[in-house]
Amino acid sequence: MPDQLAEQYPEAAPYIQQAVAEHGEEWVLEHYDEQLYPLGRIMAMPDKDELPFYDDDEHDTMTEDEKVEMYQAWAAYRENLRTGTKPEE
């Protein structure tokens, strides 16, 4: 991982490096928004397109609206689990 990313995101770099070592770069790019980016609630995390192995021609990122929709769905899912209800109830 380039030093620049480690300098800009010193807390996040080890998590990203560990995920790459365990799963590979393609897995990290495919699962970044669901598995790693949520760490941004407790530390500064780079956007997916800031990763050194991200290639605009091969990969895509979620729009801000898509991220909001995904996180809202997760919140509704957690609330349903907490209350033991279904979305229609």
PDB file of C-alpha atoms in Angstrom:
ATOM      1  CA  MET A   1       0.000   0.000   0.000  1.00  0.00           C
ATOM      2  CA  PRO A   2       1.514   3.311  -0.973  1.00  0.00           C
ATOM      3  CA  ASP A   3       2.868   5.462   1.793  1.00  0.00           C
ATOM      4  CA  GLN A   4       0.598   8.334   0.782  1.00  0.00           C
ATOM      5  CA  LEU A   5      -2.544   6.379   1.702  1.00  0.00           C
ATOM      6  CA  ALA A   6      -0.979   5.282   4.993  1.00  0.00           C
ATOM      7  CA  GLU A   7      -0.017   8.896   5.718  1.00  0.00           C
ATOM      8  CA  GLN A   8      -3.503  10.231   4.935  1.00  0.00           C
ATOM      9  CA  TYR A   9      -5.370   7.416   6.705  1.00  0.00           C
ATOM     10  CA  PRO A  10      -3.031   6.013   9.382  1.00  0.00           C
ATOM     11  CA  GLU A  11      -5.795   4.260  11.337  1.00  0.00           C
ATOM     12  CA  ALA A  12      -7.521   2.752   8.304  1.00  0.00           C
ATOM     13  CA  ALA A  13      -4.464   1.558   6.380  1.00  0.00           C
ATOM     14  CA  PRO A  14      -3.848  -1.535   8.570  1.00  0.00           C
ATOM     15  CA  TYR A  15      -7.469  -2.684   8.148  1.00  0.00           C
ATOM     16  CA  ILE A  16      -7.276  -2.266   4.386  1.00  0.00           C
ATOM     17  CA  GLN A  17      -3.914  -4.036   4.248  1.00  0.00           C
ATOM     18  CA  GLN A  18      -5.268  -6.924   6.347  1.00  0.00           C
ATOM     19  CA  ALA A  19      -8.334  -7.287   4.111  1.00  0.00           C
ATOM     20  CA  VAL A  20      -6.133  -7.324   1.001  1.00  0.00           C
ATOM     21  CA  ALA A  21      -3.825  -9.911   2.564  1.00  0.00           C
ATOM     22  CA  GLU A  22      -6.726 -12.164   3.589  1.00  0.00           C
ATOM     23  CA  HIS A  23      -9.016 -11.785   0.577  1.00  0.00           C
ATOM     24  CA  GLY A  24      -7.194 -10.003  -2.246  1.00  0.00           C
ATOM     25  CA  GLU A  25      -7.636  -6.654  -3.950  1.00  0.00           C
ATOM     26  CA  GLU A  26     -10.662  -7.674  -6.035  1.00  0.00           C
ATOM     27  CA  TRP A  27     -12.573  -8.813  -2.934  1.00  0.00           C
ATOM     28  CA  VAL A  28     -11.766  -5.563  -1.158  1.00  0.00           C
ATOM     29  CA  LEU A  29     -13.035  -3.523  -4.099  1.00  0.00           C
ATOM     30  CA  GLU A  30     -16.159  -5.658  -4.446  1.00  0.00           C
ATOM     31  CA  HIS A  31     -17.031  -5.557  -0.722  1.00  0.00           C
ATOM     32  CA  TYR A  32     -15.534  -2.208   0.279  1.00  0.00           C
ATOM     33  CA  ASP A  33     -18.785  -0.300   0.796  1.00  0.00           C
ATOM     34  CA  GLU A  34     -20.303  -3.064   2.923  1.00  0.00           C
ATOM     35  CA  GLN A  35     -17.297  -4.390   4.850  1.00  0.00           C
ATOM     36  CA  LEU A  36     -14.693  -1.641   5.263  1.00  0.00           C
ATOM     37  CA  TYR A  37     -16.154   1.790   4.544  1.00  0.00           C
ATOM     38  CA  PRO A  38     -18.540   1.646   7.548  1.00  0.00           C
ATOM     39  CA  LEU A  39     -15.420   1.918   9.734  1.00  0.00           C
ATOM     40  CA  GLY A  40     -15.617   5.574   8.713  1.00  0.00           C
ATOM     41  CA  ARG A  41     -17.958   6.058  11.660  1.00  0.00           C
ATOM     42  CA  ILE A  42     -15.016   5.634  14.030  1.00  0.00           C
ATOM     43  CA  MET A  43     -12.009   6.608  11.887  1.00  0.00           C
ATOM     44  CA  ALA A  44     -11.177   8.419   8.684  1.00  0.00           C
ATOM     45  CA  MET A  45     -11.582   6.030   5.743  1.00  0.00           C
ATOM     46  CA  PRO A  46     -10.625   6.677   2.130  1.00  0.00           C
ATOM     47  CA  ASP A  47     -13.260   6.498  -0.548  1.00  0.00           C
ATOM     48  CA  LYS A  48     -13.090   3.383  -2.679  1.00  0.00           C
ATOM     49  CA  ASP A  49     -11.668   5.316  -5.629  1.00  0.00           C
ATOM     50  CA  GLU A  50      -8.751   6.511  -3.459  1.00  0.00           C
ATOM     51  CA  LEU A  51      -7.430   2.973  -2.994  1.00  0.00           C
ATOM     52  CA  PRO A  52      -4.133   2.454  -4.841  1.00  0.00           C
ATOM     53  CA  PHE A  53      -5.420  -0.623  -6.692  1.00  0.00           C
ATOM     54  CA  TYR A  54      -8.675   0.999  -7.826  1.00  0.00           C
ATOM     55  CA  ASP A  55      -8.895   1.421 -11.608  1.00  0.00           C
ATOM     56  CA  ASP A  56     -11.616   3.668 -13.063  1.00  0.00           C
ATOM     57  CA  ASP A  57     -11.752   1.563 -16.230  1.00  0.00           C
ATOM     58  CA  GLU A  58     -12.338  -1.732 -14.386  1.00  0.00           C
ATOM     59  CA  HIS A  59     -14.252  -0.783 -11.223  1.00  0.00           C
ATOM     60  CA  ASP A  60     -17.150   1.412 -10.248  1.00  0.00           C
ATOM     61  CA  THR A  61     -18.215   3.172  -7.093  1.00  0.00           C
ATOM     62  CA  MET A  62     -21.569   3.766  -5.500  1.00  0.00           C
ATOM     63  CA  THR A  63     -23.090   7.205  -5.858  1.00  0.00           C
ATOM     64  CA  GLU A  64     -23.865   9.103  -2.690  1.00  0.00           C
ATOM     65  CA  ASP A  65     -27.576   8.383  -3.197  1.00  0.00           C
ATOM     66  CA  GLU A  66     -26.879   4.650  -3.559  1.00  0.00           C
ATOM     67  CA  LYS A  67     -24.849   4.692  -0.337  1.00  0.00           C
ATOM     68  CA  VAL A  68     -27.646   6.484   1.515  1.00  0.00           C
ATOM     69  CA  GLU A  69     -30.178   3.966   0.212  1.00  0.00           C
ATOM     70  CA  MET A  70     -27.977   1.031   1.262  1.00  0.00           C
ATOM     71  CA  TYR A  71     -27.409   2.412   4.766  1.00  0.00           C
ATOM     72  CA  GLN A  72     -31.105   3.179   5.206  1.00  0.00           C
ATOM     73  CA  ALA A  73     -31.949  -0.394   4.225  1.00  0.00           C
ATOM     74  CA  TRP A  74     -29.437  -1.679   6.769  1.00  0.00           C
ATOM     75  CA  ALA A  75     -30.942   0.550   9.445  1.00  0.00           C
ATOM     76  CA  ALA A  76     -34.440  -0.746   8.649  1.00  0.00           C
ATOM     77  CA  TYR A  77     -33.145  -4.328   8.728  1.00  0.00           C
ATOM     78  CA  ARG A  78     -31.510  -3.810  12.145  1.00  0.00           C
ATOM     79  CA  GLU A  79     -34.678  -2.188  13.468  1.00  0.00           C
ATOM     80  CA  ASN A  80     -36.742  -5.135  12.228  1.00  0.00           C
ATOM     81  CA  LEU A  81     -34.369  -7.523  13.989  1.00  0.00           C
ATOM     82  CA  ARG A  82     -34.514  -5.459  17.173  1.00  0.00           C
ATOM     83  CA  THR A  83     -38.301  -5.263  17.265  1.00  0.00           C
ATOM     84  CA  GLY A  84     -39.009  -8.701  15.779  1.00  0.00           C
ATOM     85  CA  THR A  85     -41.318  -7.216  13.150  1.00  0.00           C
ATOM     86  CA  LYS A  86     -41.513  -7.454   9.392  1.00  0.00           C
ATOM     87  CA  PRO A  87     -41.337  -4.330   7.214  1.00  0.00           C
ATOM     88  CA  GLU A  88     -45.058  -4.579   6.378  1.00  0.00           C
ATOM     89  CA  GLU A  89     -46.157  -4.684  10.026  1.00  0.00           C
TER      90      GLU A  89
END
